[in-house]
């Protein structure tokens, strides 16, 4: 989850209606689809041929389904087995579509075995992005393409700012800047690196609805400065008030998601020299 | 286990090719003496999920 784990322990203490559960995942799922659609347009424009494609962090398979028509071999990888079985239920058994569980930082794939690697809003949960880039570079064939979306540093800036008014702990995951991501890609050996950012600002009925949805996203706050104790009722109400003061709109509260879109290639040394 | 997938998968630790054991439904890395389970037809290529291979099993591997 994007916010700390303590929220559920305090929920009875918070005088708040949580609304209906179906609503909670709606905005984030919509964001994933919007970002995935933009990623697909970018990827499919640069993907030539029928080579094998790996989808890192396939989740329930929304993006995997989109890339299926592009290749005769599609690998859907996720670290979580329930995601893979859900994806398989949705997409069904298809010839050339393979599911396996794996970690992007230690890819269980042979070197030079893939023509393209894609990932839609998954790499922000990896603790060592350089390892991810080194591994993806290794398994790509020469000329192969890496194309992904991830969260940038402005993501959830309102929530971070609201917590900063309450205490000095890190309650929200820190995300990388596009400059840092670009540097890591270069370090790993990638060339032809193109990075763009897009800002999405969905609305939530209230701050609790936002927090509950972020909890459901499935990663956790891995920051060093995360608080060890529980979040008290007063703290939670203070952060809600601070958030409302920062980002209230007629429709509720807004949350910023800065999405970084990346395309990069593993070029031959000759191409690299040429520029 | 599809042969195309077996051709691409490798041990996450040493990146060696894997042996498919149909009986135990495992993918075996001889170099690391680890067996990765295949659960419900889905290979679980995580070190945490792997099993150490016993000496006698290792001897039996061709």
Coordinates of C-alpha atoms in Angstrom, one line a residue:
Chain A
X1 CA 0.0 0.0 0.0
X2 CA 1.1 3.5 -0.5
X3 CA 0.3 4.6 3.0
X4 CA 1.2 3.0 6.3
X5 CA -0.4 -0.1 7.5
X6 CA -1.8 1.3 10.7
X7 CA -4.9 2.8 9.2
X8 CA -7.1 -0.3 9.6
X9 CA -6.4 -0.5 13.3
X10 CA -7.9 2.9 13.9
X11 CA -10.8 2.7 11.6
X12 CA -13.4 2.1 14.3
X13 CA -12.1 5.1 16.2
X14 CA -12.5 7.3 13.2
X15 CA -16.0 8.8 13.0
X16 CA -16.3 8.4 9.3
X17 CA -18.3 6.7 6.7
X18 CA -16.2 4.6 4.4
X19 CA -18.7 4.5 1.7
X20 CA -19.3 1.4 -0.3
X21 CA -16.4 -0.9 -1.0
X22 CA -16.9 -1.1 -4.7
X23 CA -16.0 2.6 -5.0
X24 CA -12.7 2.3 -3.3
X25 CA -10.7 0.6 -6.0
X26 CA -12.4 2.4 -8.8
X27 CA -10.2 5.4 -9.2
X28 CA -7.0 3.6 -9.0
X29 CA -8.1 0.9 -11.4
X30 CA -9.2 3.6 -13.8
X31 CA -5.8 5.3 -13.4
X32 CA -4.0 2.0 -14.2
X33 CA -6.1 1.6 -17.3
X34 CA -5.5 5.2 -18.5
X35 CA -1.8 4.9 -17.9
X36 CA -1.8 1.5 -19.5
X37 CA -3.6 2.7 -22.6
X38 CA -1.0 5.5 -23.1
X39 CA 1.8 3.1 -22.5
X40 CA 0.4 0.7 -25.1
X41 CA 0.2 3.4 -27.7
X42 CA 3.8 4.3 -27.2
X43 CA 5.0 0.7 -27.0
X44 CA 3.1 -0.6 -30.1
X45 CA 4.4 2.3 -32.2
X46 CA 8.0 1.3 -31.6
X47 CA 7.6 -2.5 -31.5
X48 CA 8.6 -4.2 -34.7
X49 CA 8.1 -7.8 -35.5
X50 CA 6.8 -10.8 -33.6
X51 CA 9.4 -11.2 -30.9
X52 CA 8.7 -12.3 -27.4
X53 CA 7.4 -9.8 -24.8
X54 CA 7.7 -9.9 -21.0
X55 CA 5.1 -8.0 -18.9
X56 CA 6.6 -7.3 -15.5
X57 CA 4.0 -7.0 -12.7
X58 CA 1.2 -8.1 -14.9
X59 CA -1.3 -7.9 -12.0
X60 CA -4.8 -8.9 -13.1
X61 CA -3.7 -8.8 -16.8
X62 CA -5.1 -5.6 -18.2
X63 CA -1.9 -4.6 -20.0
X64 CA -1.0 -8.2 -20.9
X65 CA -4.3 -8.6 -22.8
X66 CA -3.5 -5.4 -24.8
X67 CA -0.1 -6.7 -25.9
X68 CA -1.3 -10.2 -26.8
X69 CA -2.1 -9.4 -30.5
X70 CA 1.4 -8.0 -31.0
X71 CA 3.4 -11.2 -30.4
X72 CA 3.2 -15.0 -30.6
X73 CA 5.1 -15.2 -27.3
X74 CA 3.9 -13.2 -24.3
X75 CA 5.2 -13.8 -20.7
X76 CA 3.1 -12.5 -17.9
X77 CA 5.2 -12.2 -14.7
X78 CA 4.1 -11.1 -11.2
X79 CA 5.6 -11.7 -7.8
X80 CA 2.2 -12.5 -6.4
X81 CA 0.6 -15.9 -7.3
X82 CA -3.0 -14.7 -6.7
X83 CA -2.5 -12.0 -9.3
X84 CA -1.3 -14.6 -11.8
X85 CA -4.3 -16.9 -11.2
X86 CA -6.7 -14.0 -11.5
X87 CA -5.0 -12.9 -14.8
X88 CA -5.2 -16.5 -16.1
X89 CA -8.9 -16.6 -15.2
X90 CA -9.5 -13.4 -17.1
X91 CA -7.4 -14.1 -20.2
X92 CA -7.8 -17.8 -20.3
X93 CA -5.3 -20.3 -21.6
X94 CA -3.9 -19.1 -24.9
X95 CA -1.1 -20.6 -27.0
X96 CA 2.0 -18.6 -26.6
X97 CA 0.9 -16.9 -23.4
X98 CA 2.8 -18.0 -20.3
X99 CA 2.5 -17.1 -16.7
X100 CA 5.2 -17.4 -14.0
X101 CA 6.0 -15.9 -10.7
X102 CA 9.3 -13.9 -10.5
X103 CA 11.0 -10.9 -9.0
X104 CA 12.1 -8.1 -11.4
X105 CA 15.3 -7.6 -9.4
X106 CA 16.5 -11.2 -10.0
X107 CA 14.8 -12.1 -13.3
X108 CA 14.5 -15.9 -13.8
X109 CA 15.2 -15.6 -17.5
X110 CA 18.0 -16.4 -19.9
X111 CA 20.2 -13.7 -21.2
X112 CA 19.3 -12.2 -24.6
X113 CA 16.0 -14.2 -24.7
X114 CA 13.5 -11.3 -25.1
X115 CA 12.7 -8.7 -27.7
X116 CA 10.7 -6.4 -25.5
X117 CA 9.9 -5.8 -21.9
X118 CA 6.9 -3.8 -20.7
X119 CA 5.6 -2.8 -17.3
X120 CA 2.6 -0.8 -16.3
X121 CA 2.7 0.9 -12.9
X122 CA 4.7 -1.8 -11.1
X123 CA 8.3 -0.9 -10.9
X124 CA 7.7 1.8 -8.3
X125 CA 7.4 -1.0 -5.7
X126 CA 10.9 -2.4 -6.5
X127 CA 13.5 -1.4 -3.9
X128 CA 16.5 -1.6 -6.2
X129 CA 15.6 -0.1 -9.6
X130 CA 19.2 -0.3 -10.8
X131 CA 19.0 -4.1 -10.3
X132 CA 15.8 -4.1 -12.3
X133 CA 17.4 -2.2 -15.2
X134 CA 20.5 -4.3 -15.1
X135 CA 18.4 -7.5 -15.2
X136 CA 16.1 -6.3 -18.0
X137 CA 19.1 -5.2 -20.0
X138 CA 20.6 -8.6 -19.6
X139 CA 17.6 -10.6 -20.8
X140 CA 16.9 -8.3 -23.8
X141 CA 18.3 -9.2 -27.1
X142 CA 20.4 -6.5 -28.9
X143 CA 18.0 -3.9 -30.3
X144 CA 15.4 -4.9 -27.7
X145 CA 13.1 -2.4 -26.1
X146 CA 12.2 -1.6 -22.5
X147 CA 8.9 0.4 -22.2
X148 CA 7.3 1.1 -18.8
X149 CA 5.3 3.5 -16.7
X150 CA 6.0 4.2 -13.0
X151 CA 5.2 6.8 -10.4
X152 CA 7.3 10.0 -10.2
X153 CA 8.3 12.0 -7.1
X154 CA 5.3 14.3 -7.2
X155 CA 2.9 11.3 -6.7
X156 CA 0.8 11.8 -3.6
X157 CA 2.4 15.1 -2.8
X158 CA -0.7 16.4 -1.1
X159 CA -0.7 13.4 1.3
X160 CA 3.0 13.8 2.0
X161 CA 2.5 17.5 2.7
X162 CA -0.5 16.9 4.9
X163 CA 1.5 14.3 7.0
X164 CA 4.4 16.8 7.2
X165 CA 2.1 19.1 9.1
X166 CA 1.4 16.4 11.7
X167 CA 4.7 14.7 12.4
X168 CA 8.2 14.2 11.0
X169 CA 7.8 10.6 9.9
X170 CA 7.6 9.3 6.4
X171 CA 4.1 8.0 5.9
X172 CA 4.0 7.9 2.1
X173 CA 6.4 6.0 -0.2
X174 CA 9.0 8.2 -1.8
X175 CA 9.1 7.9 -5.6
X176 CA 12.0 8.6 -7.9
X177 CA 12.5 11.7 -10.1
X178 CA 12.7 11.2 -13.9
X179 CA 16.3 12.4 -13.8
X180 CA 17.3 9.7 -11.4
X181 CA 15.5 7.0 -13.4
X182 CA 17.3 8.3 -16.6
X183 CA 20.7 8.1 -14.8
X184 CA 20.0 4.5 -13.7
X185 CA 19.0 3.5 -17.2
X186 CA 22.3 4.9 -18.6
X187 CA 24.2 3.1 -15.8
X188 CA 22.6 -0.2 -16.8
X189 CA 23.6 0.3 -20.4
X190 CA 20.4 1.5 -22.1
X191 CA 20.4 4.0 -24.9
X192 CA 17.8 5.9 -27.0
X193 CA 16.2 6.8 -23.7
X194 CA 13.0 8.8 -23.9
X195 CA 11.2 10.0 -20.8
X196 CA 8.0 11.9 -20.4
X197 CA 5.8 12.7 -17.5
X198 CA 2.0 12.9 -17.3
X199 CA 0.0 14.2 -14.3
X200 CA -3.2 12.6 -13.3
X201 CA -5.4 14.1 -10.6
X202 CA -8.4 11.9 -9.8
X203 CA -11.0 13.0 -7.2
X204 CA -12.0 11.0 -4.1
X205 CA -15.1 11.6 -2.1
X206 CA -13.0 12.2 1.0
X207 CA -9.5 11.6 2.5
X208 CA -10.4 8.3 4.1
X209 CA -11.6 7.0 0.7
X210 CA -8.3 7.9 -0.8
X211 CA -6.3 6.3 2.0
X212 CA -8.3 3.1 1.9
X213 CA -7.9 2.8 -1.8
X214 CA -4.1 3.3 -1.5
X215 CA -4.0 0.6 1.1
X216 CA -5.6 -1.8 -1.4
X217 CA -3.0 -1.2 -4.0
X218 CA -0.8 -4.0 -2.6
X219 CA 2.7 -2.7 -1.9
X220 CA 3.8 -1.2 1.4
X221 CA 5.6 1.8 2.8
X222 CA 9.3 0.7 2.5
X223 CA 10.8 4.0 3.6
X224 CA 13.4 4.1 6.3
X225 CA 11.7 6.8 8.3
X226 CA 8.4 5.0 8.6
X227 CA 6.8 5.3 12.1
X228 CA 7.1 2.2 14.3
X229 CA 4.0 2.9 16.5
X230 CA 0.4 3.2 15.6
X231 CA -1.3 6.2 14.1
X232 CA -3.5 7.7 16.8
X233 CA -7.0 8.9 16.2
X234 CA -6.0 12.5 16.7
X235 CA -3.1 12.2 14.3
X236 CA -5.3 10.8 11.7
X237 CA -7.9 13.5 12.1
X238 CA -5.2 16.1 11.9
X239 CA -3.8 14.7 8.7
X240 CA -7.4 14.6 7.2
X241 CA -7.9 18.2 8.2
X242 CA -4.5 19.2 6.7
X243 CA -5.3 17.3 3.5
X244 CA -8.7 19.0 3.1
X245 CA -7.1 22.4 3.6
X246 CA -4.7 21.6 0.8
X247 CA -6.7 19.8 -1.8
X248 CA -10.5 20.2 -1.4
X249 CA -12.6 20.6 -4.5
X250 CA -16.3 20.7 -5.1
X251 CA -16.2 17.0 -6.0
X252 CA -14.2 16.0 -2.9
X253 CA -10.4 15.9 -2.6
X254 CA -7.9 15.5 -5.4
X255 CA -4.8 13.4 -5.3
X256 CA -1.8 13.9 -7.7
X257 CA -0.3 10.9 -9.5
X258 CA 2.8 11.9 -11.5
X259 CA 3.4 9.1 -14.1
X260 CA 6.8 8.7 -15.7
X261 CA 6.7 7.0 -19.1
X262 CA 10.0 5.5 -20.3
X263 CA 11.1 3.9 -23.6
X264 CA 14.7 2.7 -23.9
X265 CA 16.7 0.4 -26.1
X266 CA 19.5 -2.1 -25.7
X267 CA 21.6 -1.0 -28.7
X268 CA 24.6 -2.6 -30.3
X269 CA 27.8 -0.8 -29.6
X270 CA 27.9 0.4 -33.2
X271 CA 24.6 2.0 -32.9
X272 CA 25.5 3.5 -29.5
X273 CA 28.6 5.2 -31.0
X274 CA 26.5 6.6 -33.8
X275 CA 24.5 8.4 -31.2
Chain B
X1 CA 5.3 -27.5 -19.0
X2 CA 5.7 -25.9 -22.4
X3 CA 9.1 -26.3 -24.1
X4 CA 9.1 -22.7 -25.3
X5 CA 8.8 -21.5 -21.7
X6 CA 11.4 -23.9 -20.5
X7 CA 13.7 -22.5 -23.2
X8 CA 13.4 -19.0 -21.8
X9 CA 13.2 -19.6 -18.0
X10 CA 16.4 -19.7 -15.9
X11 CA 17.4 -20.0 -12.3
X12 CA 16.9 -16.5 -10.8
X13 CA 20.2 -16.9 -8.9
X14 CA 22.7 -18.2 -11.4
X15 CA 20.6 -17.8 -14.7
X16 CA 21.4 -21.4 -15.7
X17 CA 18.9 -23.4 -17.8
X18 CA 16.5 -25.6 -15.7
X19 CA 15.5 -29.3 -15.8
X20 CA 11.8 -30.1 -15.8
X21 CA 10.8 -32.8 -13.4
X22 CA 7.4 -33.9 -14.5
X23 CA 6.8 -36.2 -11.5
X24 CA 7.4 -33.7 -8.8
X25 CA 6.3 -30.7 -10.9
X26 CA 9.5 -28.8 -10.3
X27 CA 12.1 -26.9 -12.2
X28 CA 15.5 -27.9 -11.1
X29 CA 18.7 -25.8 -11.1
X30 CA 21.6 -28.3 -10.9
X31 CA 24.2 -25.6 -10.2
X32 CA 22.4 -24.2 -7.1
X33 CA 20.8 -27.6 -6.2
X34 CA 17.4 -25.9 -6.0
X35 CA 14.0 -27.1 -7.1
X36 CA 11.4 -24.4 -8.0
X37 CA 7.8 -25.5 -7.6
X38 CA 5.2 -25.4 -10.4
X39 CA 1.9 -24.6 -8.7
X40 CA -1.3 -25.1 -10.7
X41 CA 0.8 -25.0 -13.9
X42 CA 2.5 -21.7 -12.9
X43 CA 6.3 -21.8 -12.2
X44 CA 7.2 -20.1 -9.0
X45 CA 10.7 -18.7 -9.8
X46 CA 11.4 -17.2 -6.3
X47 CA 14.3 -18.3 -4.1
X48 CA 12.0 -18.2 -1.1
X49 CA 9.8 -20.8 -2.7
X50 CA 12.6 -23.1 -3.8
X51 CA 13.5 -26.4 -2.1
X52 CA 17.0 -27.7 -1.5
X53 CA 17.7 -30.9 -3.5
X54 CA 18.9 -33.9 -1.5
X55 CA 22.2 -35.6 -2.4
X56 CA 20.5 -38.7 -3.6
X57 CA 18.1 -36.7 -5.8
X58 CA 21.1 -34.8 -7.2
X59 CA 22.9 -38.1 -8.0
X60 CA 19.8 -39.4 -9.8
X61 CA 19.7 -36.3 -12.1
X62 CA 21.1 -37.1 -15.5

